[in-house]
Short mmCIF file of C-alpha atoms and ligand atoms in Angstrom, two decimals:
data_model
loop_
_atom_site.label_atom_id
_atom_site.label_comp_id
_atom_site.label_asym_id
_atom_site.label_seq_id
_atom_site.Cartn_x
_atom_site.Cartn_y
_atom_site.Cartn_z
CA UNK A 1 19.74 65.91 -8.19
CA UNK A 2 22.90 67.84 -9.76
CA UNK A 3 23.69 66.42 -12.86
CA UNK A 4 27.10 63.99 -12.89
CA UNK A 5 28.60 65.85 -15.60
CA UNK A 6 28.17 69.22 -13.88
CA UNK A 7 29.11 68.13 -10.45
CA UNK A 8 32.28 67.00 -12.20
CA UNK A 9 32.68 70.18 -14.24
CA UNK A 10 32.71 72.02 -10.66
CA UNK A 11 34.52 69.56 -8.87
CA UNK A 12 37.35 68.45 -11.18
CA UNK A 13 40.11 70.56 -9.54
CA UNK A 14 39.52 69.60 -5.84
CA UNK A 15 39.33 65.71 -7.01
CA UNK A 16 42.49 66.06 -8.64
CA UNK A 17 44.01 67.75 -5.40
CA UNK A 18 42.29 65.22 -2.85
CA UNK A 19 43.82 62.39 -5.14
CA UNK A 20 47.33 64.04 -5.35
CA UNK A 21 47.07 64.37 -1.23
CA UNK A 22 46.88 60.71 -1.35
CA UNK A 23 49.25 59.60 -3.83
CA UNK A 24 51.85 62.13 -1.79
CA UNK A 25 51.67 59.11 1.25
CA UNK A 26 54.79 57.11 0.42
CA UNK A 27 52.61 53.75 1.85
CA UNK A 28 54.95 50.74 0.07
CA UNK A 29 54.34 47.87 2.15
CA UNK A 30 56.95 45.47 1.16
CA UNK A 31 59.09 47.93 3.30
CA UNK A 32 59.76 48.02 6.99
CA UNK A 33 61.08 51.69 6.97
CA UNK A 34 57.63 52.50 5.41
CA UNK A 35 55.05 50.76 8.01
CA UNK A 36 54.16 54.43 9.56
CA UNK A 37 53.36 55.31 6.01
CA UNK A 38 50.84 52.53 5.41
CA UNK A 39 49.04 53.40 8.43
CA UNK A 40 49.41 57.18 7.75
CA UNK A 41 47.14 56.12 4.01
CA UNK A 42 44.95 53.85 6.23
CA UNK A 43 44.32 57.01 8.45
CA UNK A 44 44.20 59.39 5.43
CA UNK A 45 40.96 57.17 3.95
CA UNK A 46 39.56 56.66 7.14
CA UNK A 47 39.09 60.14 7.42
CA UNK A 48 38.15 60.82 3.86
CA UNK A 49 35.75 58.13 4.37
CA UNK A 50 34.19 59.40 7.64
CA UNK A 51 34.24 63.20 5.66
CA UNK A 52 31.41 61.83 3.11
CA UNK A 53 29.09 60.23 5.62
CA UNK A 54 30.77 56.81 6.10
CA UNK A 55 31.05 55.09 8.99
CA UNK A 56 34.97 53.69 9.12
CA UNK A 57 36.74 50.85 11.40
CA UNK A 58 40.62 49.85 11.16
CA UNK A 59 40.99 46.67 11.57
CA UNK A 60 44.26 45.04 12.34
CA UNK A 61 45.58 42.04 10.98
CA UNK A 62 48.00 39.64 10.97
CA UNK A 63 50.54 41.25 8.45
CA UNK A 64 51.51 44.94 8.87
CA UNK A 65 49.12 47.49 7.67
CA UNK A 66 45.54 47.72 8.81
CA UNK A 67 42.43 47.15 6.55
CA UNK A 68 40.23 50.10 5.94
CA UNK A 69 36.90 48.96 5.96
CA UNK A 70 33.84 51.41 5.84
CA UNK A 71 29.81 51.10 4.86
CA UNK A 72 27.16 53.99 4.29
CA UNK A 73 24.21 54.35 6.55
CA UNK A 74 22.08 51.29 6.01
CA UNK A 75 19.16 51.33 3.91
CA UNK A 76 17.10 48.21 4.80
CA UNK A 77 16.39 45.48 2.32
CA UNK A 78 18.11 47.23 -0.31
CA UNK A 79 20.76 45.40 -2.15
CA UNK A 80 24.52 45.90 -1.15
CA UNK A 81 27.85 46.62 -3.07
CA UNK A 82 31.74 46.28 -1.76
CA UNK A 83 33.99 48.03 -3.19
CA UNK A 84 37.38 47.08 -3.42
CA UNK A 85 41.21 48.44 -3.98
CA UNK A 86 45.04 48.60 -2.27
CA UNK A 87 46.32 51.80 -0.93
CA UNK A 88 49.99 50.06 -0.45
CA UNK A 89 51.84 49.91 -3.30
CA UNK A 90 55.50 49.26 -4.68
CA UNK A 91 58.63 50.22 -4.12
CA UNK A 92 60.49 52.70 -6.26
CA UNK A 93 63.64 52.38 -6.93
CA UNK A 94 65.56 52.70 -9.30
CA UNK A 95 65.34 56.11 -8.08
CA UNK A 96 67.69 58.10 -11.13
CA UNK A 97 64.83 56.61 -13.86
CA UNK A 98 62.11 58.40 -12.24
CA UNK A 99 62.50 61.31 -15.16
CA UNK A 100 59.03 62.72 -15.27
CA UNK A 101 58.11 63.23 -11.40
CA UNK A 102 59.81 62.18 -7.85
CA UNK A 103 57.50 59.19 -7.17
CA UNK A 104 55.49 60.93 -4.17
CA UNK A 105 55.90 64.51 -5.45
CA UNK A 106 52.33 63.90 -8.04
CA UNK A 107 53.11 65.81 -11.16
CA UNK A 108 50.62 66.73 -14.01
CA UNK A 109 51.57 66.22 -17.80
CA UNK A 110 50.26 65.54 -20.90
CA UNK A 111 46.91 64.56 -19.26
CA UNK A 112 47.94 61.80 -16.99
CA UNK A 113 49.32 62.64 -13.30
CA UNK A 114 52.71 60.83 -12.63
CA UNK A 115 53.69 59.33 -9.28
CA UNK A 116 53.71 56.05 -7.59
CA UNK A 117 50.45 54.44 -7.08
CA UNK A 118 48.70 56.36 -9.62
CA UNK A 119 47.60 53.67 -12.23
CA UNK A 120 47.78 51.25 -9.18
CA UNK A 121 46.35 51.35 -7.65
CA UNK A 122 45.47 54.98 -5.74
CA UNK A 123 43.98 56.91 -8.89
CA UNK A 124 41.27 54.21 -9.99
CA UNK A 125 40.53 53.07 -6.18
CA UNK A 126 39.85 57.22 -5.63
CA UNK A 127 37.40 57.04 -8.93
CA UNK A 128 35.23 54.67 -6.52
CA UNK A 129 35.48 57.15 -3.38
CA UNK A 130 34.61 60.05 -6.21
CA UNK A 131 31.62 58.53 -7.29
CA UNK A 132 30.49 57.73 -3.52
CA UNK A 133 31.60 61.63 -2.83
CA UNK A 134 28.97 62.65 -5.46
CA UNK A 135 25.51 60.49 -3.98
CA UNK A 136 25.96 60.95 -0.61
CA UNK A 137 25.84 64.65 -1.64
CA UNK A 138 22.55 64.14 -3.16
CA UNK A 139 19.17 64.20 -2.14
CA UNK A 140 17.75 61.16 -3.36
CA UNK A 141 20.71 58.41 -3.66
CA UNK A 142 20.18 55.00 -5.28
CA UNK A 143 18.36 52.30 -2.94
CA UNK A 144 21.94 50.40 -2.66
CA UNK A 145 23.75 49.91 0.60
CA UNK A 146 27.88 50.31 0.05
CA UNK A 147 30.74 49.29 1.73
CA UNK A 148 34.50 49.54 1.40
CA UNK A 149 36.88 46.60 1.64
CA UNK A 150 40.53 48.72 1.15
CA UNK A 151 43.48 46.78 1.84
CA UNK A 152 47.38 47.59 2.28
CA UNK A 153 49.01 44.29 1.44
CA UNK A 154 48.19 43.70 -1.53
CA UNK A 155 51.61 44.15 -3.29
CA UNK A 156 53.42 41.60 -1.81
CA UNK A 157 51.09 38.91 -2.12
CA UNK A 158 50.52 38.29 1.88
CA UNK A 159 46.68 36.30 1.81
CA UNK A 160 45.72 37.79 5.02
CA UNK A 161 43.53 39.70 2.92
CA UNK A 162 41.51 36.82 2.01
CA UNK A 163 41.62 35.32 5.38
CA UNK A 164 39.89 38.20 6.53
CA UNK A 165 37.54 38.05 4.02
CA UNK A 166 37.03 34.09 5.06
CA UNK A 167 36.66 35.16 8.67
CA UNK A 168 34.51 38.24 8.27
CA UNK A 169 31.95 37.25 6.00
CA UNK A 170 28.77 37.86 7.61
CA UNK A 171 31.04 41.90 7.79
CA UNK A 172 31.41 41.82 4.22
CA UNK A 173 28.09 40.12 3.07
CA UNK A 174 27.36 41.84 -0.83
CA UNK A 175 25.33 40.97 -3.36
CA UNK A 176 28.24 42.89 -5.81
CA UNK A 177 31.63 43.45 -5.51
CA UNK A 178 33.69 46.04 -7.85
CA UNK A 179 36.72 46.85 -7.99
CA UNK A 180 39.50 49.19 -10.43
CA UNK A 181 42.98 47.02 -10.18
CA UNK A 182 43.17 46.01 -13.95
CA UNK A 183 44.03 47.35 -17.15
CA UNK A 184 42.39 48.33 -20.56
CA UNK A 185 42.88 46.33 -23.69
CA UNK A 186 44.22 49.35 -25.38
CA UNK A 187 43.21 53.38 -25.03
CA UNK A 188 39.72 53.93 -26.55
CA UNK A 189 39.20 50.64 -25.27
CA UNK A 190 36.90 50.66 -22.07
CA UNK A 191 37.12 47.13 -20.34
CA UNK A 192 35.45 44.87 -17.91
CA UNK A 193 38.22 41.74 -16.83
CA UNK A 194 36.34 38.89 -16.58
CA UNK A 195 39.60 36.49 -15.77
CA UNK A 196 42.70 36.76 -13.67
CA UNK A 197 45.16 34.65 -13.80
CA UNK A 198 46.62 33.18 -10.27
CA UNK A 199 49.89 33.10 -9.31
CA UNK A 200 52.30 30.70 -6.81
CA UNK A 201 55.40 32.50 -6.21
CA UNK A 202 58.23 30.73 -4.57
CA UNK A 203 62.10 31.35 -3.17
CA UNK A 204 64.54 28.25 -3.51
CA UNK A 205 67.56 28.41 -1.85
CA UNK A 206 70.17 25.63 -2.68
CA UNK A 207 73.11 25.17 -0.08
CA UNK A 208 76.01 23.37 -0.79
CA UNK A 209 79.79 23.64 1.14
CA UNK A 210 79.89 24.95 4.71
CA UNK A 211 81.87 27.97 3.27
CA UNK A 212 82.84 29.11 -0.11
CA UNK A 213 85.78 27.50 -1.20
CA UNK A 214 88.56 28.17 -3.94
CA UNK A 215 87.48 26.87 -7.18
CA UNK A 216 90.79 25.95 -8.24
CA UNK A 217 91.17 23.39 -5.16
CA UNK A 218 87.61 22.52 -4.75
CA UNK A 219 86.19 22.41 -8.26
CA UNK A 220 84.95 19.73 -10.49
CA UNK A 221 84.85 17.36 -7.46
CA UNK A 222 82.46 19.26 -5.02
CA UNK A 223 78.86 20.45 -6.21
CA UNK A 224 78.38 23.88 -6.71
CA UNK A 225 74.77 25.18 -5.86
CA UNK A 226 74.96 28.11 -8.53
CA UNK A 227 75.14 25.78 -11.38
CA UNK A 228 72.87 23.43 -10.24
CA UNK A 229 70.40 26.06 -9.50
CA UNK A 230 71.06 27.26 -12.87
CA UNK A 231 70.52 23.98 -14.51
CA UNK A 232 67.29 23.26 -12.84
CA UNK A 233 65.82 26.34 -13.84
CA UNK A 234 66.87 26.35 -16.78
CA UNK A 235 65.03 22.75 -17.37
CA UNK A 236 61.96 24.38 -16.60
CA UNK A 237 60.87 24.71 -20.66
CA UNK A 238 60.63 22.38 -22.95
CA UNK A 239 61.45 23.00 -26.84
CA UNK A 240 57.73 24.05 -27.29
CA UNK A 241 58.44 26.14 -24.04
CA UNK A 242 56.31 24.44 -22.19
CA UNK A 243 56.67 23.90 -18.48
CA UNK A 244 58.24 20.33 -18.12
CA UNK A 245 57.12 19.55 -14.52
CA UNK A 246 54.54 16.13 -14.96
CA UNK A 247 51.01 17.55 -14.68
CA UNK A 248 51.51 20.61 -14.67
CA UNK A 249 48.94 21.02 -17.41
CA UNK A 250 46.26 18.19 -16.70
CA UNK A 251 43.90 20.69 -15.67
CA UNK A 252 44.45 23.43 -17.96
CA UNK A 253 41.74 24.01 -20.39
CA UNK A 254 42.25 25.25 -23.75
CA UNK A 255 39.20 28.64 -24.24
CA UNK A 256 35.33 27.09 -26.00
CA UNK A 257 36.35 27.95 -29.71
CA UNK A 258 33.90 31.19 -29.72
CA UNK A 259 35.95 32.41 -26.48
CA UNK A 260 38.99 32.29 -29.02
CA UNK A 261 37.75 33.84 -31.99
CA UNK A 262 36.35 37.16 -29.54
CA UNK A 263 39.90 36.86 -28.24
CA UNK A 264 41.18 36.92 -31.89
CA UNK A 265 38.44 39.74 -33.25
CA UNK A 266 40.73 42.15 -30.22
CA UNK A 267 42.98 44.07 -32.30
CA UNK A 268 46.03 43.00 -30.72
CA UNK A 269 48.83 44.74 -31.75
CA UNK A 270 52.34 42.54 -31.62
CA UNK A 271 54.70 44.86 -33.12
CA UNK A 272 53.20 47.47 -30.74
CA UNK A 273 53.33 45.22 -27.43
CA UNK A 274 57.26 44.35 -28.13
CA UNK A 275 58.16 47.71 -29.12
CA UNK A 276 56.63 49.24 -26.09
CA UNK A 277 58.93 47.35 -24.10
CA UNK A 278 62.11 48.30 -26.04
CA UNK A 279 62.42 44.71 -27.59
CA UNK A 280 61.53 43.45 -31.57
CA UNK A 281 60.03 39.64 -30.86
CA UNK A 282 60.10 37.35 -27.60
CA UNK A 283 59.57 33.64 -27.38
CA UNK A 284 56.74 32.23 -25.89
CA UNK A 285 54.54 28.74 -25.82
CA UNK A 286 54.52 27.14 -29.43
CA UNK A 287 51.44 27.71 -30.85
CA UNK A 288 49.73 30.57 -28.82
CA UNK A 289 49.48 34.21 -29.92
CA UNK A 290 50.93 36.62 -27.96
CA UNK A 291 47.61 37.97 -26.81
CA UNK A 292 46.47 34.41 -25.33
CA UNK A 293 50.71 34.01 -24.17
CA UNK A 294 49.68 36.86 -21.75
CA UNK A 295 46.30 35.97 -20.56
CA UNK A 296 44.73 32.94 -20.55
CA UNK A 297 47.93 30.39 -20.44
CA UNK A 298 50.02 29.89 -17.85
CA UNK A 299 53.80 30.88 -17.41
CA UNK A 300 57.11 30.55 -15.26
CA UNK A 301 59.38 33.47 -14.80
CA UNK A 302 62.51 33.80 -12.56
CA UNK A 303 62.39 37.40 -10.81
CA UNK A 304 65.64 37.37 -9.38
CA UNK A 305 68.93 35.48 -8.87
CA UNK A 306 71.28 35.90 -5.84
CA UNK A 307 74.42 33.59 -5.09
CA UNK A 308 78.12 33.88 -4.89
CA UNK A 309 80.45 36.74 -6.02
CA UNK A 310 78.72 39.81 -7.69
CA UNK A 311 81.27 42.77 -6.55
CA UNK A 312 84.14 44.59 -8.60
CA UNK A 313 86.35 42.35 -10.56
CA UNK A 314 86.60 38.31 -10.30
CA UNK A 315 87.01 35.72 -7.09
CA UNK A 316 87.16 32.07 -8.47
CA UNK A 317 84.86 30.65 -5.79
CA UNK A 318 82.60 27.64 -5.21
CA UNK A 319 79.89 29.43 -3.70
CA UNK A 320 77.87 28.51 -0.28
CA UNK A 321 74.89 28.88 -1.62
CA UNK A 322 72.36 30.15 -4.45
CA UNK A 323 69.03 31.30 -4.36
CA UNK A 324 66.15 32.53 -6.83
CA UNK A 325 62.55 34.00 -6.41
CA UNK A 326 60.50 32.89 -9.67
CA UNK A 327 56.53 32.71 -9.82
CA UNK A 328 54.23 30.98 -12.20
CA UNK A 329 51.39 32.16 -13.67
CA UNK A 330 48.32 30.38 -13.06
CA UNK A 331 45.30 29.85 -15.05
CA UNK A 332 41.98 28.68 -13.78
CA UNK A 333 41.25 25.18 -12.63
CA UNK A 334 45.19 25.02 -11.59
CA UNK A 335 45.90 24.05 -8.20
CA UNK A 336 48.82 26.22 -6.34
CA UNK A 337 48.67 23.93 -3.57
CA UNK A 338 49.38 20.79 -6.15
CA UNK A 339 51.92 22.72 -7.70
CA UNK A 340 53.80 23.53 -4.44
CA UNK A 341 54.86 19.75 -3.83
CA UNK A 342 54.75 18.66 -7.51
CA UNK A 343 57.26 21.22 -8.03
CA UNK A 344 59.23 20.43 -4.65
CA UNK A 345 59.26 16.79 -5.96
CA UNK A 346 60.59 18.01 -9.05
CA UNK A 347 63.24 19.74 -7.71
CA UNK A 348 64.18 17.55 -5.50
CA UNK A 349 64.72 14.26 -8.22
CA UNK A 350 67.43 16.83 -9.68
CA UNK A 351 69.10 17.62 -7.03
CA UNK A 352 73.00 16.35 -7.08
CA UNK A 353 74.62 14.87 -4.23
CA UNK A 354 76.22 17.43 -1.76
CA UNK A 355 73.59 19.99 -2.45
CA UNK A 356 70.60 20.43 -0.10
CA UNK A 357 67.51 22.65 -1.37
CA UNK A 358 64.67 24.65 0.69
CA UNK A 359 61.88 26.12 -0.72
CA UNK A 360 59.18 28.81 0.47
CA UNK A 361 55.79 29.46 -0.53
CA UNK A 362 55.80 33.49 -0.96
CA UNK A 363 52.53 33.73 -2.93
CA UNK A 364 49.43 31.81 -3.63
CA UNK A 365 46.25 32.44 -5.46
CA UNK A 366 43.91 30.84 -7.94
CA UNK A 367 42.55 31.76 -11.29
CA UNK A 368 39.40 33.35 -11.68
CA UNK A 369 36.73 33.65 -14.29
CA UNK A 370 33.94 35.36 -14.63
CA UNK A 371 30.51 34.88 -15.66
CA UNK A 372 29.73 37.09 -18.68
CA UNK A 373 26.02 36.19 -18.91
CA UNK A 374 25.47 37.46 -15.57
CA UNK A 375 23.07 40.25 -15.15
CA UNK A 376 25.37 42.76 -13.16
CA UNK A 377 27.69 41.99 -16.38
CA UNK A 378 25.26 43.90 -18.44
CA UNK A 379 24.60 46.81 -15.85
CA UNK A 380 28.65 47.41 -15.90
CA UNK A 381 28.38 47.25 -19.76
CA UNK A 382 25.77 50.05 -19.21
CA UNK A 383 27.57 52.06 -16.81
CA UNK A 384 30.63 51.88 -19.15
CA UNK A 385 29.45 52.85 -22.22
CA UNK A 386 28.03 56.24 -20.23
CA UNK A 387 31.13 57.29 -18.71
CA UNK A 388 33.28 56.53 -21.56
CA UNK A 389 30.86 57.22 -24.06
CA UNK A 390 31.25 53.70 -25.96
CA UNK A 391 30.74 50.15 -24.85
CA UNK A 392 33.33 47.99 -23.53
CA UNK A 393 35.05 45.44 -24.44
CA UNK A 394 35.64 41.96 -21.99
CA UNK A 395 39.13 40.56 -21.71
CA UNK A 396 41.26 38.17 -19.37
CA UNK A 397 44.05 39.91 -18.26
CA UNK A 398 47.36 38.27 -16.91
CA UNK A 399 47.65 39.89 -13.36
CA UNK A 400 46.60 38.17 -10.16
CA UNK A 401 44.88 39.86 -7.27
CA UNK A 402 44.82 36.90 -4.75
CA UNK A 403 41.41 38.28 -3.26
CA UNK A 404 38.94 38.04 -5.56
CA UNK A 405 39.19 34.71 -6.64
CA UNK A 406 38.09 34.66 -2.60
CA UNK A 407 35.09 37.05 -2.71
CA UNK A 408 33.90 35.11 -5.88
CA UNK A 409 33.84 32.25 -3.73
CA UNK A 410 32.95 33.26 -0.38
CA UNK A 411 30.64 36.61 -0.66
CA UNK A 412 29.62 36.38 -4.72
CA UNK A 413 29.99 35.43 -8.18
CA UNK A 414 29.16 38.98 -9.00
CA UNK A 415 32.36 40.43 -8.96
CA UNK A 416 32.70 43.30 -11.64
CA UNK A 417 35.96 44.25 -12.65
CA UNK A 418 36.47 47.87 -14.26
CA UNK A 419 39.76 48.49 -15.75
CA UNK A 420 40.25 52.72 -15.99
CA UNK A 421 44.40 51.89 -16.05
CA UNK A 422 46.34 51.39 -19.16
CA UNK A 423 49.54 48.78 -19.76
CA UNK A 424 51.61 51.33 -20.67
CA UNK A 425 50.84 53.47 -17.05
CA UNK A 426 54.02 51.96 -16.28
CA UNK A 427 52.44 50.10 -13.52
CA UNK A 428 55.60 48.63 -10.47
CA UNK A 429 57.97 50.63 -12.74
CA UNK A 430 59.58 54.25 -12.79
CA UNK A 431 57.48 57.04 -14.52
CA UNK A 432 54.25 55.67 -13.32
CA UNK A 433 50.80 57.40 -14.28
CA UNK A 434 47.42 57.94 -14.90
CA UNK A 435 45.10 59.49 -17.48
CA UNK A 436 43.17 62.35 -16.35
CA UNK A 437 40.10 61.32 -18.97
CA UNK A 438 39.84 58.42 -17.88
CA UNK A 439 40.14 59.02 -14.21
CA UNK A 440 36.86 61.45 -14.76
CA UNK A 441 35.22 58.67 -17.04
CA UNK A 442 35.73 56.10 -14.32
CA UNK A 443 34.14 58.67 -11.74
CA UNK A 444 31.06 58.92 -14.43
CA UNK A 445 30.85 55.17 -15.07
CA UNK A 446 31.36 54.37 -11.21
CA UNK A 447 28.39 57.00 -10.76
CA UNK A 448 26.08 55.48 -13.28
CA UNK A 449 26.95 51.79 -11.23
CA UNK A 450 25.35 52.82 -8.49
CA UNK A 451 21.90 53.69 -10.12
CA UNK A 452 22.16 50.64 -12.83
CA UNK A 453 22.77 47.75 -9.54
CA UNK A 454 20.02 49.63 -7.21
CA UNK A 455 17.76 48.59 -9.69
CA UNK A 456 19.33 45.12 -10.84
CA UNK A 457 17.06 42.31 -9.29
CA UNK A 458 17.70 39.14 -10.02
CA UNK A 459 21.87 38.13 -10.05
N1 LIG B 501 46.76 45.51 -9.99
C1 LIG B 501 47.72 44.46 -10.03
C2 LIG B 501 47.19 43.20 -10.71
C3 LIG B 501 46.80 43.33 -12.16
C4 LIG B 501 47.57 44.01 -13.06
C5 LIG B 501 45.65 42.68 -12.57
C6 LIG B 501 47.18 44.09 -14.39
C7 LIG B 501 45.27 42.75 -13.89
C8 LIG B 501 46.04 43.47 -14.80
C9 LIG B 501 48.14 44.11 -8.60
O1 LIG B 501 48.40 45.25 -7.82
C10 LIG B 501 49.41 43.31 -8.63
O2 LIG B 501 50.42 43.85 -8.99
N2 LIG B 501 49.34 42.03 -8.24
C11 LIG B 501 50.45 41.17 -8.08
C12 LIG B 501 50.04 40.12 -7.11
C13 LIG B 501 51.12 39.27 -6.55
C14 LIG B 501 52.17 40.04 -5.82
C15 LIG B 501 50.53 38.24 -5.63
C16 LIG B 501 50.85 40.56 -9.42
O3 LIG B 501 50.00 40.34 -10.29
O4 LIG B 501 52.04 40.29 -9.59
MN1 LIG B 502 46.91 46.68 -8.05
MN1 LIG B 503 50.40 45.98 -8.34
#
């Protein structure tokens, strides 16, 4: 068997230009103009798949881009691992802040290769295919059967990801998942996620006058939806900013008190966080640090406000109509499906005469948290602490990835989460990347998985 650190001493260069082949696929999937893309990335791991000894199917399904799904010849009664990741990923404009690289033109600099997709999630997901690269070259590969799960919708937050997890479970059966779609607590800080937070994302539109009419005949008698929907979001916090909507936090627990304090022994840096973001202090829930603000509580954010006149100079108008897109952040034990009509209900005791309101579900997905004391928890640990040369730490991080709160419930509770991005890879924004080091420490430590979980027995 070739040693892992010499096969990646060899092998560095051509992973770097396989990977950069990849990220060069504009696949964004949130985009009609870019649907030939998607499948052109499906295609392009299908065949890099099928290269290393897989055997690959497409599968269609209901949303746009197909789901890559692939699994090594089978060893019998050895124990079986998915492994998971997106190949769509965002959109990319605003185009003129993209400084250090056009988005699919992958450049290398100061260690890290810039483009879209690389911290997210094409340059960890490839770490996985590495690692799988390296055994099936070898002789004597660990007694573990593997399969790949790969999806292109991940982005937008379709679930027909998880309903073809729900319908193809006897496909997918594991006894692991793992997956690279997080981030690190800090660099030098190797980490396993052991909690997501959900997320129900919503678009209200509030419609008021057939037409938009002059404000100077019309206004101060007839309702005009941009105010009101500007008064009922802006209800949403309280003075402690928190969310006002009745019981909305009934099932929110607060963390056992030794959760906490390992929360609390983190080195979370405030100044740092703000600063990183171009701002000195932010407000948040009375009484949380900012570390727990962005984990393990839940939030509401608006994303985006449309209604009446936003051209070149001013038009006194009552507007038609107004519409927002805002999401909360969901924390385990929290219903979306509650929240969906608690909020509608909500909504709707505000609403004004002469205003109607309409509102659509655009994303759903519980919390999740992991099991620490698991077994396979250990064997990550393990794996960790060889490719990156120290052990890890375990955090919750404040992302969702709607499908694995669904393979925790419907394939296993082993689900292992290993986070090789960083929050400042500029993750959905311009100037994305990924390190280099710990692209090749995530190949190492996805290596060493293999071995440590063909020998795990019981999880
Ligand atoms: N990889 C992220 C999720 C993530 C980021 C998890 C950081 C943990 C830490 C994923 O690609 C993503 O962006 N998810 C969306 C999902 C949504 C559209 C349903 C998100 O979190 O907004
Ligand atoms: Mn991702
Ligand atoms: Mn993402």
């Amino acid at each position: 068997m070739q040693p892992i650190a010499e096969y990646l001493a060899e092998n560095a260069l051509n992973l770097k230009n396989e990977l950069i082949e990849f990220l060069k696929i504009p696949s964004i999937s949130c985009q009609e103009e870019f649907v030939p893309e998607c499948r052109r990335a499906a295609e392009w791991l299908e065949r890099c798949l099928t290269k290393i000894g897989f055997s690959v199917t497409l599968y269609p399904v209901s949303s746009r881009h197909p789901m890559v799904y692939a699994e090594s010849p089978k060893i019998e009664g050895a124990p079986t691992l998915l492994i998971y990741g997106h190949y769509d990923v965002q959109p990319v404009d605003p185009l003129d802040l993209w400084t250090e690289t056009s988005p699919f033109e992958p450049t290398e600099k100061n260690g890290c290769l810039y483009g879209r997709g690389t911290s997210d999630d094409k340059g960890p997901l490839y770490s996985h295919i590495a690692a799988a690269a390296y055994w099936m070259k070898q002789p004597n590969r660990p007694n573990l059967n593997v399969k790949f799960l790969i999806e292109g919708d991940e982005e937008g937050g379709d679930s027909t990801a998880a309903l073809f997890v729900e319908e193809n479970a006897d496909l997918l059966a594991c006894d692991y998942v793992v997956l690279s779609d997080s981030t690190q607590f800090a660099p030098g800080f190797p980490s396993i996620t052991c909690g997501l937070r959900g997320i129900a994302a919503y678009e209200l539109t509030l419609t008021g006058p057939v037409q938009d009419l002059h404000s100077g005949m019309f206004g101060g008698a007839v309702t005009n939806p941009c105010n009101v929907l500007c008064e009922i979001l802006g209800n949403m916090f309280d003075e402690n900013h928190r969310i006002r909507i009745p019981g909305f936090y009934d099932e929110v627990r607060r963390l056992p008190q030794e959760d906490l304090e390992a929360m609390r022994l983190l080195p979370f840096d405030d100044a740092g966080f703000f600063s990183s973001v171009g701002v000195e202090d932010g407000l948040g829930e009375a009484d949380m640090t900012v570390h727990e603000r962005i984990t393990i509580r839940p939030t509401f954010d608006i994303n985006g406000i449309t209604g009446g006149y936003q051209g070149e100079g001013g038009k006194t108008i009552i507007p038609a109509w107004a519409s927002a897109k805002f999401s909360f952040r969901l924390v385990p034990n929290q219903d979306a499906e509650w929240l969906t009509a608690a909020l509608s209900r909500w909504i709707q005791e505000q609403l004004p005469p002469g205003i109607t309101m309409k509102l659509d579900v655009e994303a759903q997905s519980g919390g999740l948290l992991l099991d620490l004391k698991r077994p396979c928890m250990k064997a990550a640990a393990r794996s960790m602490e060889f490719g990156f040369g120290c052990a890890p730490v375990f955090t919750r991080e404040g992302g969702s990835i709607p499908i694995v709160a669904k393979f925790s419930r419907r394939l296993t509770p082993n689900v292992l989460m290993l986070a090789y991005s960083q929050k400042t890879d500029n993750a959905h924004g311009p100037n994305e990347h990924f390190s280099l080091t710990n692209f090749i420490h995530g190949i190492k430590t996805n290596v060493k998985l293999w071995q440590e979980l063909s020998i795990e027995e019981e999880n």
